[in-house]
Every structure is written in structure tokens, then in C-alpha cells.
C-alpha positions as semicolon CSV with decimal commas, in nm:
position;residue;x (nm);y (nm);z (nm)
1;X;4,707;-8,404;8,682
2;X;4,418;-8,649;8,588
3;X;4,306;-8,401;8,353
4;X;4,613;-8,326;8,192
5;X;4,662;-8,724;8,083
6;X;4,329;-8,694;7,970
7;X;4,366;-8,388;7,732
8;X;4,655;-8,588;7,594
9;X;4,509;-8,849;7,532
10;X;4,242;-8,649;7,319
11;X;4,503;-8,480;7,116
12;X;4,685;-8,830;7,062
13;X;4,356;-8,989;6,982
14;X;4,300;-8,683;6,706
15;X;4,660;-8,697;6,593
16;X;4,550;-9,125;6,455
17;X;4,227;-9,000;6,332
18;X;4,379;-8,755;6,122
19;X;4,667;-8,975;5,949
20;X;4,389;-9,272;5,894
21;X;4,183;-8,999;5,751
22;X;4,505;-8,876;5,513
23;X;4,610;-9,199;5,452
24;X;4,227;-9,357;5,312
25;X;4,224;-9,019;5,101
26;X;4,559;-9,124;4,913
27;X;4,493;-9,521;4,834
28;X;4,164;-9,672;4,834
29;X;4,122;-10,053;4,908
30;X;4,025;-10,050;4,471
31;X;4,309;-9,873;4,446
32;X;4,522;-10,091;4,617
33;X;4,393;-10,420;4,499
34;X;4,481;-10,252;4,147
35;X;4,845;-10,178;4,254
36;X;4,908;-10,541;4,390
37;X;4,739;-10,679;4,077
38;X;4,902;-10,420;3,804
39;X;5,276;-10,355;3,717
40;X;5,402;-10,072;3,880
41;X;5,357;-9,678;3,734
42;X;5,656;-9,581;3,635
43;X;5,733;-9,885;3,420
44;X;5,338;-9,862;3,227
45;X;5,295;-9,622;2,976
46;X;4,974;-9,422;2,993
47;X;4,798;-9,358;2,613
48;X;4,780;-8,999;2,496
49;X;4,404;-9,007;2,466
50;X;4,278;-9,250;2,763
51;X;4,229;-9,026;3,082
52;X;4,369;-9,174;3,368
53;X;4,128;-9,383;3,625
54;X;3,985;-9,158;3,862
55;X;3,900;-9,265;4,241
56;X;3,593;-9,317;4,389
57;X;3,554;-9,098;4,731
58;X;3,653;-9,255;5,017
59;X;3,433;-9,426;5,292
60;X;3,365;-9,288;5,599
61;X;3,570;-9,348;5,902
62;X;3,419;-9,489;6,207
63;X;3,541;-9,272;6,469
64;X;3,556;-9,381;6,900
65;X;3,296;-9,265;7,108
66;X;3,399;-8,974;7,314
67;X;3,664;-8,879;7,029
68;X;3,704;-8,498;6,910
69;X;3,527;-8,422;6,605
70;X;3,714;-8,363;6,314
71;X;3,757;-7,964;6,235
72;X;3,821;-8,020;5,896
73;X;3,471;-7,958;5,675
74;X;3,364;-8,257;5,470
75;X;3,462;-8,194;5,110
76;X;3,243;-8,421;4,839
77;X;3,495;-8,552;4,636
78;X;3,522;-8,411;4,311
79;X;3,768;-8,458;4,018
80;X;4,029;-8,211;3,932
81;X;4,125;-8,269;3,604
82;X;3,808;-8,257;3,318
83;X;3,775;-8,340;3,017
84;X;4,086;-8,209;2,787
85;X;3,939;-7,937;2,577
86;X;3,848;-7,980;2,196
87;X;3,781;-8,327;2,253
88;X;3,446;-8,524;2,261
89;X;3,281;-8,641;2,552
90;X;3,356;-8,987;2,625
91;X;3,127;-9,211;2,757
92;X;3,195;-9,414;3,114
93;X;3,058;-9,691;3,260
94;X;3,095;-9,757;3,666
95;X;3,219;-10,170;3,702
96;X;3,388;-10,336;3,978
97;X;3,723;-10,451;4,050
98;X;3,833;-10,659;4,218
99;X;3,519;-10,746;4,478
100;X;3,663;-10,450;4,675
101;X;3,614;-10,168;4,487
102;X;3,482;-9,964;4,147
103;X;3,678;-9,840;3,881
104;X;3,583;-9,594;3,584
105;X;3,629;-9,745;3,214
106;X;3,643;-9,573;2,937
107;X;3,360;-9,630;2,655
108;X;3,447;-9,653;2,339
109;X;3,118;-9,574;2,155
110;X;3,140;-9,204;2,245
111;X;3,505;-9,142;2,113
112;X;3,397;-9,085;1,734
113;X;3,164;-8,937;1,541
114;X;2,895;-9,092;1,298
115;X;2,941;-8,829;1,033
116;X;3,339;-8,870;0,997
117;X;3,323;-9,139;0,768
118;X;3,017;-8,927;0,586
119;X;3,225;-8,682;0,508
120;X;3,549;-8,836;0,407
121;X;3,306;-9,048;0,136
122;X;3,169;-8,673;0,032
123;X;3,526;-8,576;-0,027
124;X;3,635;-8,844;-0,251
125;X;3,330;-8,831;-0,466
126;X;3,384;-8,459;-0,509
127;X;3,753;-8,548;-0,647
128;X;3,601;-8,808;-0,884
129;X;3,382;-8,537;-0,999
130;X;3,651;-8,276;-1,043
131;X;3,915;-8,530;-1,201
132;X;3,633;-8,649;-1,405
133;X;3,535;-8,284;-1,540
134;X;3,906;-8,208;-1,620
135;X;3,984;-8,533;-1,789
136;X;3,613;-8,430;-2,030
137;X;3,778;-8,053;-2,084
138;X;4,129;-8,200;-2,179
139;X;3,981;-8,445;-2,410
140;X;3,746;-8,220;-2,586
141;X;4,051;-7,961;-2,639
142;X;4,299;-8,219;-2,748
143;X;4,006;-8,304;-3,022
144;X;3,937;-8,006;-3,080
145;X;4,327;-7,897;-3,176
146;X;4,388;-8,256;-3,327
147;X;4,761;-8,169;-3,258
148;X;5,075;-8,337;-3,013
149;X;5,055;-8,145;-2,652
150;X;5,238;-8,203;-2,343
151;X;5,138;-8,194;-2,040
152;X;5,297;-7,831;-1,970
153;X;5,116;-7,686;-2,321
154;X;4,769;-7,831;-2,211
155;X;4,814;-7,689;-1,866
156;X;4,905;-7,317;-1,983
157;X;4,621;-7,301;-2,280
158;X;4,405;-7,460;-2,048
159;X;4,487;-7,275;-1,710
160;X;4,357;-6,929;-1,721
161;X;4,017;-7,041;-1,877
162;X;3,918;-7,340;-1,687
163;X;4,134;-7,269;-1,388
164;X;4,307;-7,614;-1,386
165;X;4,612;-7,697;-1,184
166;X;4,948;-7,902;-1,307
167;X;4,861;-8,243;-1,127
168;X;4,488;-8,268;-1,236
169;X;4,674;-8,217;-1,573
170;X;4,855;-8,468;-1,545
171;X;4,621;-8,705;-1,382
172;X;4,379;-8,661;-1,653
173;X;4,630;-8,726;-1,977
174;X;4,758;-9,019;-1,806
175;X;4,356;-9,158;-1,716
176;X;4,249;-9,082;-2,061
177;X;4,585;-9,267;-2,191
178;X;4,473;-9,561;-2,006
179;X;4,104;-9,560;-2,110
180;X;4,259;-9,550;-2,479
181;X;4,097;-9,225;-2,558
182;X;4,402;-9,047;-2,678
183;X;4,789;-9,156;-2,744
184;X;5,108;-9,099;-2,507
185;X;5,464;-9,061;-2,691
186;X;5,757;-9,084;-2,489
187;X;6,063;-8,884;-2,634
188;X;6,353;-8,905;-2,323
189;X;6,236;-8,751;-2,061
190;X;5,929;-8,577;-2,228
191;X;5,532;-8,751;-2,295
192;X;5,373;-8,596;-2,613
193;X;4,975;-8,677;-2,574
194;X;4,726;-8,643;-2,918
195;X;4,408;-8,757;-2,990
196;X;4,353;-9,127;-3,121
197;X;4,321;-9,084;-3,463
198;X;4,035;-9,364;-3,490
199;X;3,774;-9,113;-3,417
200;X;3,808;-8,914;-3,650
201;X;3,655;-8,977;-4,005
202;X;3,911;-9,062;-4,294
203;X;3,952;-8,864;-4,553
204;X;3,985;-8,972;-4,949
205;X;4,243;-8,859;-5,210
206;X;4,045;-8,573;-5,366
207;X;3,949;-8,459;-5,078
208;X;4,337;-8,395;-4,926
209;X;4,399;-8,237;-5,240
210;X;4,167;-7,985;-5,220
211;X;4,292;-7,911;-4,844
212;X;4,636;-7,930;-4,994
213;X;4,561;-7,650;-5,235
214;X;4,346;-7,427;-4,953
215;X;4,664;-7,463;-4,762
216;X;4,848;-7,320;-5,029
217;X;4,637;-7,053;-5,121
218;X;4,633;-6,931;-4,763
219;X;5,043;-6,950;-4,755
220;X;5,018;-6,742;-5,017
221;X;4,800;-6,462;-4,865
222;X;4,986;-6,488;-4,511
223;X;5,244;-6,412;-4,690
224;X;5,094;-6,076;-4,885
225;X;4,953;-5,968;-4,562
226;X;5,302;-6,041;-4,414
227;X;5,425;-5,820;-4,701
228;X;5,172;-5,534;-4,653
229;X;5,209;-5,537;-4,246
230;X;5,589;-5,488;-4,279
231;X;5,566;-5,162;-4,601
232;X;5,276;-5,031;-4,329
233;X;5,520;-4,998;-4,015
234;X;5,815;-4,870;-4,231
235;X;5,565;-4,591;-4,333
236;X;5,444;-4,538;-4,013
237;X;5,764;-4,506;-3,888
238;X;5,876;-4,235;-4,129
239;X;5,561;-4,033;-4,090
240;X;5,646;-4,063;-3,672
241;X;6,015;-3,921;-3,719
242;X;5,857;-3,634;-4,003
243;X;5,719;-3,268;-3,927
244;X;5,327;-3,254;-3,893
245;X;5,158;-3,024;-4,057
246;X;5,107;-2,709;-3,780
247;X;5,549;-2,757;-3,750
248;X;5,629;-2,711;-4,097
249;X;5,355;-2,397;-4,106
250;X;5,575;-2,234;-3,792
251;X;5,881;-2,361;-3,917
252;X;5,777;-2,177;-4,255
253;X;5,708;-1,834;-4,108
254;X;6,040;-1,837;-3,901
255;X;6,262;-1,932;-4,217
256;X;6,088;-1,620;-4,405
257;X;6,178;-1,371;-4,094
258;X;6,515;-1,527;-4,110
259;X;6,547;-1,419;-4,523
260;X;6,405;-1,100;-4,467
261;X;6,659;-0,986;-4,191
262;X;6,974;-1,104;-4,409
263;X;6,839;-0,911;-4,686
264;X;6,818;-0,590;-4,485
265;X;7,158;-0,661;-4,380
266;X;7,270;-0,695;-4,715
267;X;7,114;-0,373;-4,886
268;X;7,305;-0,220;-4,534
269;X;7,641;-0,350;-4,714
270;X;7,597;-0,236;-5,054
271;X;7,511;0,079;-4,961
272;X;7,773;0,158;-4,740
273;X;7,996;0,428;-4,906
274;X;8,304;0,328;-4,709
275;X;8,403;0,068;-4,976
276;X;8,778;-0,166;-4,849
277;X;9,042;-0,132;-5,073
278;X;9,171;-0,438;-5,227
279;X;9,515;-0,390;-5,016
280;X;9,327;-0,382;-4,709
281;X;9,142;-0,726;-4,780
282;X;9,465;-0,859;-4,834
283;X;9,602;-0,756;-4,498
284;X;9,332;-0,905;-4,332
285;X;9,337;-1,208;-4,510
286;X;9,722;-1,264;-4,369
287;X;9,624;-1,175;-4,050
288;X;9,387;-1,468;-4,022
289;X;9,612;-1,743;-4,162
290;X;9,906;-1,623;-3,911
291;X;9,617;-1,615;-3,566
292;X;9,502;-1,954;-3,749
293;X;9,841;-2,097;-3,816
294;X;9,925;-1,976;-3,452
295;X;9,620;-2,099;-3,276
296;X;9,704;-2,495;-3,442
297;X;10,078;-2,439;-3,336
298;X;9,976;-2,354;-2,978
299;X;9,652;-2,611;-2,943
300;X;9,935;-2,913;-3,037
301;X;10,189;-2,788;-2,786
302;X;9,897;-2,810;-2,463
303;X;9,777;-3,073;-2,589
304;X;10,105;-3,249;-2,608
305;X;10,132;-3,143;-2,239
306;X;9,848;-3,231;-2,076
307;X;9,895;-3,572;-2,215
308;X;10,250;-3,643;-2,047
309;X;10,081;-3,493;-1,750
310;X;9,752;-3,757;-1,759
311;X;10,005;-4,093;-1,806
312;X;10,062;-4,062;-1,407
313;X;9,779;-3,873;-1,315
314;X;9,558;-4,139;-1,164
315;X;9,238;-3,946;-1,208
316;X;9,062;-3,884;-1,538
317;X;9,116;-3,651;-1,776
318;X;8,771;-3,465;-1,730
319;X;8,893;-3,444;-1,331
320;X;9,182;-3,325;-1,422
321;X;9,075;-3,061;-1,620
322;X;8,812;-2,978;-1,404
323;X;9,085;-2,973;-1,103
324;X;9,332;-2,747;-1,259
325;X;8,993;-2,535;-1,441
326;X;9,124;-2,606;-1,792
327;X;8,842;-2,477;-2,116
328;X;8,905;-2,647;-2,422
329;X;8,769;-2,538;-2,770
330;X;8,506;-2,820;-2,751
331;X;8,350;-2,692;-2,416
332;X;8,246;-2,432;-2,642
333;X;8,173;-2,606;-2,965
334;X;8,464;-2,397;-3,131
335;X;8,641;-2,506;-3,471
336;X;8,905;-2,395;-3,631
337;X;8,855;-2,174;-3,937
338;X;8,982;-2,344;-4,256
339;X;9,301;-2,131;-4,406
């Protein structure tokens, strides 16, 4: 009996041990001095970036003489959740709290890089550079054309040679417009951009005259050349729709076959000796108005028909002729003999 209250007394002795073992696992005495000190969990609001505070391991429990060891194996504490992937290593610095405990904070020094600010300085001098070479290219053209563009013109003379886009277009007219290199016109909803006119050297009386006269002269032969151009196609277009040369040769040697066989066939006639009467030719003469005269008569009277037959037919006439197998004369490019 003794050593039956004995052996429960172990097991209720082990049963304590365990529960103060679970319980210092969960809260720490840092961890609850931070609790009584801090507003509860649910109503703080944990930053995206800043990993939570992890514990420190627990102390070891002083256990009774002539206790049960624990069965459990000791398990050095170790943190479950790492460092969230992608990110930088941040640096942390072990500081108490409290008097009771250490915390973890989070260093700031190890959260960003040195060569961010590098590179963002690298990027906006390479834009400088780039809005600076299109604004040179644009101005250059615009001289070079001494003519009103828009923004749309410059960009599509402009595009496929220097490869420049719309907005560094625009960018560029409207810096050079404020550095006074060229001039902006604003017509409704459109800007007309041309080169100021100050750089450019003026020129005297005599000397607009004489442009004023190469301008005419070179109307004049823009206009001759217009002239030829247009005579040129028209002739080229006749000599495309004409015979060449090796055609007309075969077309040549079949038109002489052709003359030779109707002549055979007419020596045939004139020297048949079965010669037709003149009675006879007029017999068959009649014969061929009355089949004509006939033929018309009979042609109007289908036709007639057929076309109070089509105005409630709902087909077409082609179906309907094909449906009820109807030939007419023009299927096969008949027509009727004069009288």
C-alpha cells in the first residue's frame, strides 16, 4: 500500500513538472513584463516589413530531489520562421527589457543598400543625356527645314531614323521653346514649332530677287517634267494593252492559213457545175423570212410567259430556268438573222 501512495505521488509530482515546463515555454518573464507594459495584440498592428520579436529560450527548471527525470529530450531553442525570402538581411542587436529579460530589435542600418541611391542618380543623368540628344537632333532638323512642324510631323520624319518616341518629342519642342531657340504657335488645339528666325542671316533685295526668279525657273521645269512624266505613262500604257512583236508574227501566219482555206473553198464554188436557178434562190429566200418571222413570233410569246410566271415566283429568274431546264438563245450566243 505504502508503495502505491508513493508511485502516485511520483506521477503527480511529474504531472507539475510538466505543466511548469509547458507553461515557461509559452510566456517568458520578458515576455510578460512586455504584455503588462504593451497594449494588447489584437488591438496593435504589426508593420509589413518588421519581423515580429522572437523569444529568448527559456531557463532551466529547478527540479526536487528524488523527482523523475523528464523523458522529453532537451530541444535548443531555435526560431521557426527566417528571414522572408528576397529580402536583405537585417541587422539585430540583443538589449534588455525590462531588468527581467532580453528582447531582439531590429537594426536599421542593414535594411538598405548603399548603391540604391547610386543608381537612381545614374538613371536620371542618363535621361538628361537622352532628352538632351533629342532636343540637339530636333533643333538641327527644324534648322535645317527652316519650315512650321508640329509635334506629330517632327515625330514621323524623325522616328524611323533616329528612333525617337512621341513624348521625348514633345519634351524637347517644348524645352527648346523655353530656352528661346525656336518659336511655338498655338492655332486651337494645335502648337506649330519653327526655327527663330534671328539666326539666320538676312537677306537683301537683290538677293530675294534672284531666289524669286530660281523659283520660277524651277516651276517652270517641274512643270515640263510634269508634262513629259504624264505623255510617258499614256505611252506606256498603250504599248502594255498592244501586240508584241513574236504575237503579231503568229497572229500573221494564222490570218494567211485562214485566206488560203476560203480561197480553196471558193474555186470549190465556182467550179461546181450544179449551178441554182434563180427560182430556186427565191424559194429559199422565203423560206428564211417565214422560219425568221416565225422564230420572233414564237421567242415574244415565251418570253411573255415566263415573265407572268417570274412576278410570283420568289426565286430568280436564272433558278427558275435552271429548275424547269429552260435554254435560251443567249446560252448559246445565238442571234437572229436580219430579214
Amino acid at each position: 500500500m505504502d508503495g502505491r501512495v508513493s508511485k502516485c505521488q511520483q506521477i503527480r509530482k511529474s504531472c507539475c513538472i510538466a505543466s511548469d515546463y509547458s507553461v515557461t515555454l509559452t510566456r517568458t518573464p520578458s515576455a510578460a513584463a512586455s504584455a503588462q507594459a504593451a497594449p494588447p495584440p489584437a488591438s496593435r498592428k504589426r508593420k509589413r516589413n518588421a519581423p515580429s520579436a522572437l523569444p529568448l529560450p527559456p531557463k532551466p527548471i529547478a527540479r526536487a530531489s528524488g523527482s523523475s527525470p523528464d523523458p522529453r529530450p532537451s530541444v535548443p531553442h531555435r526560431s521557426l520562421r527566417g528571414p522572408p525570402p528576397g529580402r536583405q538581411r537585417a541587422a539585430f542587436s540583443r538589449e534588455p527589457e525590462g531588468g527581467e529579460g532580453r528582447g531582439l530589435r531590429l537594426g536599421r542600418a542593414g535594411m538598405t543598400s548603399g548603391g540604391g541611391g547610386g543608381k537612381g542618380r545614374e538613371g536620371a543623368a542618363a535621361a538628361a543625356a537622352t532628352a538632351g540628344g533629342a532636343a540637339a537632333i530636333l533643333l538641327r532638323y527644324l534648322r535645317e527645314q527652316n519650315r512650321p512642324h508640329s509635334a506629330q510631323d517632327a515625330f514621323g520624319n524623325l522616328q524611323r531614323e533616329h528612333g525617337l518616341g512621341k513624348t521625348a518629342v514633345v519634351k524637347a519642342l517644348e524645352q527648346l521653346t523655353q530656352q528661346g531657340k525656336i518659336k511655338e504657335k498655338v492655332y486651337g488645339k494645335q502648337k506649330i514649332y519653327f526655327p527663330d528666325q534671328d539666326h539666320f542671316p538676312s537677306a537683301s533685295d537683290s538677293e530675294l530677287k534672284v531666289l524669286d526668279n530660281e523659283i520660277s525657273d524651277l516651276s517652270c521645269k517641274v512643270q515640263t517634267l510634269q508634262q513629259n512624266c504624264c505623255l510617258m505613262e499614256s505611252e506606256l500604257k498603250e504599248l502594255k494593252g498592244s501586240m508584241t512583236t513574236p504575237e503579231m508574227v503568229k497572229e500573221i501566219e494564222e490570218l494567211k492559213k485562214d485566206c488560203a482555206n476560203y480561197t480553196e473553198k471558193l474555186e470549190r464554188i465556182k467550179s461546181a457545175a450544179n449551178h441554182v436557178t434563180p427560182e430556186e434562190k427565191e424559194k429559199v429566200y422565203n423560206e428564211k423570212k417565214l422560219y425568221c418571222r416565225e422564230w420572233r413570233r414564237r421567242k415574244r410569246m415565251a418570253t411573255e410567259l415566263l415573265d407572268a410566271i417570274l412576278e410570283g415566283y420568289p426565286k430568280s429568274k436564272k433558278q427558275f430556268f435552271e429548275e424547269v431546264g429552260i435554254e435560251t438563245d443567249e446560252d448559246f450566243h445565238v442571234t437572229l438573222p436580219p430579214i
